[in-house]
Amino acid sequence: MLSRVLSDDLQHLETIEAQIVKPLAVIISASGKDSVVSGSTFELSVTVCNKGTHSATIEVYIQEDSLGVNRWCKSGQKLLALGSNQSEEVVFEFDIPVDVLPGTYDYTVVVDAPEDYPAETPIQYQQYIQVLPGTSDIVRSSDPTFVIQPATTSQEPAVIPGGGAHSVQVFVHNRGERVDRFRLVCSDLPKSWYRVIYPQNFPDAGLVLQTDCLNLNPGDSGQITLVITPPLNTLSGSYIPTLRLYSENNPELKLLDLLYLEVPPNYQLQAELRTVISRVKSKSGMYQVRLNNSGNTPRLVNLQVKDLDEEGICSYALEPSQALVHPQQTVAVDVLVKPEKWWKRPFLGGAKILNFTVDLEDSQELPLLSDSFPGVLVWEARPWWQFLPFLLLALLGIGLSAYFIWWLLFRIPPSPKVFEFYPEDSNYSAVNDDVVHLGFAINHPSRLSSIKIVGLSADGKPLTRPETYDFSKGIPDILESSCKQQKQLLTCKNIRSNARKPGTYIFEMTAQPKLGKGAVPSTIKTNSVTITPIPNPEIISFASTKANYRDSTTDKNVREKSKKRDLNKSEIKLNWTTVNSKYLQSLQLVGRNAEGAVVSKLKTYDFSEGIPLSLRRNCRKGEPLVCKNVSSGIKKPGDYIFELRAIPKAKVGNEIITKKTEIIKILPKPIKIINFKINGKSAPAKYLIPIKKDKTTPPVTLSWKVDASLGTKVELLPAPGTVPLKGSIPFTLDPKPGSLNLMLQATSTTGEQVVRSVILETYDPQAKDAAAATAEAVTKAIVESQQAQQKKAQEQKEKEQKQKEQQEKERKAKDAAAKKSSESNKSDNSEEAQKDKEQQQTEQFQMSEEDIIDSKYPPFLSPIELPPQAD
């Protein structure tokens, strides 16, 4: 890292530059070469004064030149707003780390006002921080030491001219108990400035080896040579590099020392005056003073042109009059010589010779090789045709007089005309509460009486209240900050209109002139301007998770077998996706049956403060808003249609977006008659009851249990009719021989039927012929009943098959529609449908053959045992 402190010449140069008249004056509290101990704090105060004629916004910041300086400063940028002749101070605080390496770190203080003073800024001040080693280091008796010879101090630095050389001897003493290797590093100087020479080794006779380190045994001392050779173009000034000695045994040991160097100044400055244009007629003569600084010190030279003629005909201009020439740099100063007294130009004959001299003066009173350069300007005589302008001037005077007479007496003053009228932007959004702002330009504003602005629709109907501004007494106060008048042009920008509602506007402006001759109003319209409305929340998809659901079992025995099964799978779950959800006030969900009657209570989900608590497990934040598996509360078998309404917020509008699902079915589970008993025993096809004359018939209790979905109609025919799914009823039979056919019939909501029947027959064991006749009649009735039941069961089976085929077609159609409307629900629907299908197959296979036969096909009656016949 380069360690350099500005010389006295550079400090003096900065003082001279600061004296040049500038709109900003800067005072820095630091000296430019501040010494700070590592681990301490350093404050830099910068005072800025605005000497300009107007207010300015000024930025003061620290520009890092050495790596790490910006990290030391807590806030490296300050912003000031100063009026004319105001000043303010900013303070930058540097926290120097404890572990930073000693050395010189440079940075630049930049004062910039790009908007207010672009030509004079930025102003830069080079600063340096010399970081010194901390005083709390502990030196052990076994640590190595080194000494620099010859010794240098800040008061007695080593003087090295540019291109010269300076040799430094570094004596190293190894006080440790082990052999050690030492290397010398000077990181503050460029590698081209120095060379480190280590002692040569002689392992064998006649063999010399170059080494890159100093090898020392315990207690030995050695010498390292450091040769410093600054280049010829090195700037004069003081340099303080840090030397560090690295020990191979103790690499973290900091062995540091400072070397004070000084490069003396060289004041070589060559100057010459070159002629560019020396013969002129009416233009300026041009000369150039070239200043070449071949030294190593910046030079500030003042230039002055003196007229050597008594008449003082010429005027002289220097661009610039003060030249700053940096080392190894050439600066050209233009000298313009212009004859001013045109009447002294010769009319005839030879040219006029004008003599002048350019004098140089060093601002620091440094020596100059030559301080005066003479010059000659040749002013040629006039040509003969130059007498014609005098005649033309006379004619022009007559014409101007006539023009002024017309202007004062006959001229019609021009009316103000709007030649520019535009919106500041072509598109606005109601989302941001945008209001249309307008701008316009009118010439001849002194003749303007008033302007009127109104917003129109495409067909010319007014959409805004007309706004009128009175310009009869100048710019009105309400437009003072928005309008600017320059001679005959009035320009106004960012004029707020009354257009704030969504829609398309065309603004019309009418400029009304003051009363007088030739006063004509000027009207102009803008292009169309659109205020985009706030987008309404929309429902892009709304469907159930499955097309069909199956009613879950409610039987206790079955539930105990299926504890791990989801008993709520028959409940309809809904998925939906909405966009523009941040403008959503609420969602309303209502369920209806196929006839349109409401079957579920209206549910309202309030989205005014985000996703409601009841939907946080179902909805995913973001845009679009996706909600899945939302419970509907509908479990009863049947056909349903759900309706979802999106209610927008008040500021969006009152349009309600509604979307409905397709028909969703909850299929009832298959009907199963668990038991059908007489007096606690399974009912046979025929139940015989003997009777005795003059005695009551023994009581008969009929009980049943049906496993079916809610809504299934269970009937006991011919009487008592509709009965519950489970129950019992006593029968009292007529104490006469006869028969009664009882039928237990279960009908689902879809029309599926399951029938069980039993014949109750009373007979008299003493009767013979009558009994035989009765038995024959009963047998015939039973056979006819069985045939009718078989036929009915077959028809029911065919009906169920057709219903299943129709349901399968509907399911496939709904699956295809659901796949197109929402890809996100595809995997969920397929998995649920597959699980439901597998569950149905499992339940079907779990039904025993006896249950199937009992539920759909009543068993054939066994042969009837007839009572014994009397002889």
PDB file of C-alpha atoms in Angstrom, residues 10 20 47 82 107 135 161 207 309 418 425 584 678 703 771 846:
ATOM      1  CA  LEU A  10       0.970  20.596  -2.862  1.00  0.00           C
ATOM      2  CA  ILE A  20      -9.979  31.049  -7.183  1.00  0.00           C
ATOM      3  CA  THR A  47     -17.765  23.158   6.336  1.00  0.00           C
ATOM      4  CA  LEU A  82     -28.004  25.586   1.341  1.00  0.00           C
ATOM      5  CA  TYR A 107      -9.003   9.018   0.584  1.00  0.00           C
ATOM      6  CA  THR A 135       1.384   1.413  22.081  1.00  0.00           C
ATOM      7  CA  PRO A 161      15.925  12.932  -5.940  1.00  0.00           C
ATOM      8  CA  LEU A 207      29.170 -21.545  -5.910  1.00  0.00           C
ATOM      9  CA  ASP A 309       0.934  50.799 -28.442  1.00  0.00           C
ATOM     10  CA  VAL A 418     -52.197  27.643 -27.171  1.00  0.00           C
ATOM     11  CA  ASP A 425     -48.738  10.848 -18.757  1.00  0.00           C
ATOM     12  CA  LEU A 584     -61.589  -8.805  -2.341  1.00  0.00           C
ATOM     13  CA  ILE A 678     -89.884 -62.900  14.081  1.00  0.00           C
ATOM     14  CA  SER A 703     -88.106 -56.737  14.233  1.00  0.00           C
ATOM     15  CA  ALA A 771    -106.047 -77.131   5.837  1.00  0.00           C
ATOM     16  CA  GLN A 846     -66.624 -57.525   1.861  1.00  0.00           C
TER      17      GLN A 846
END
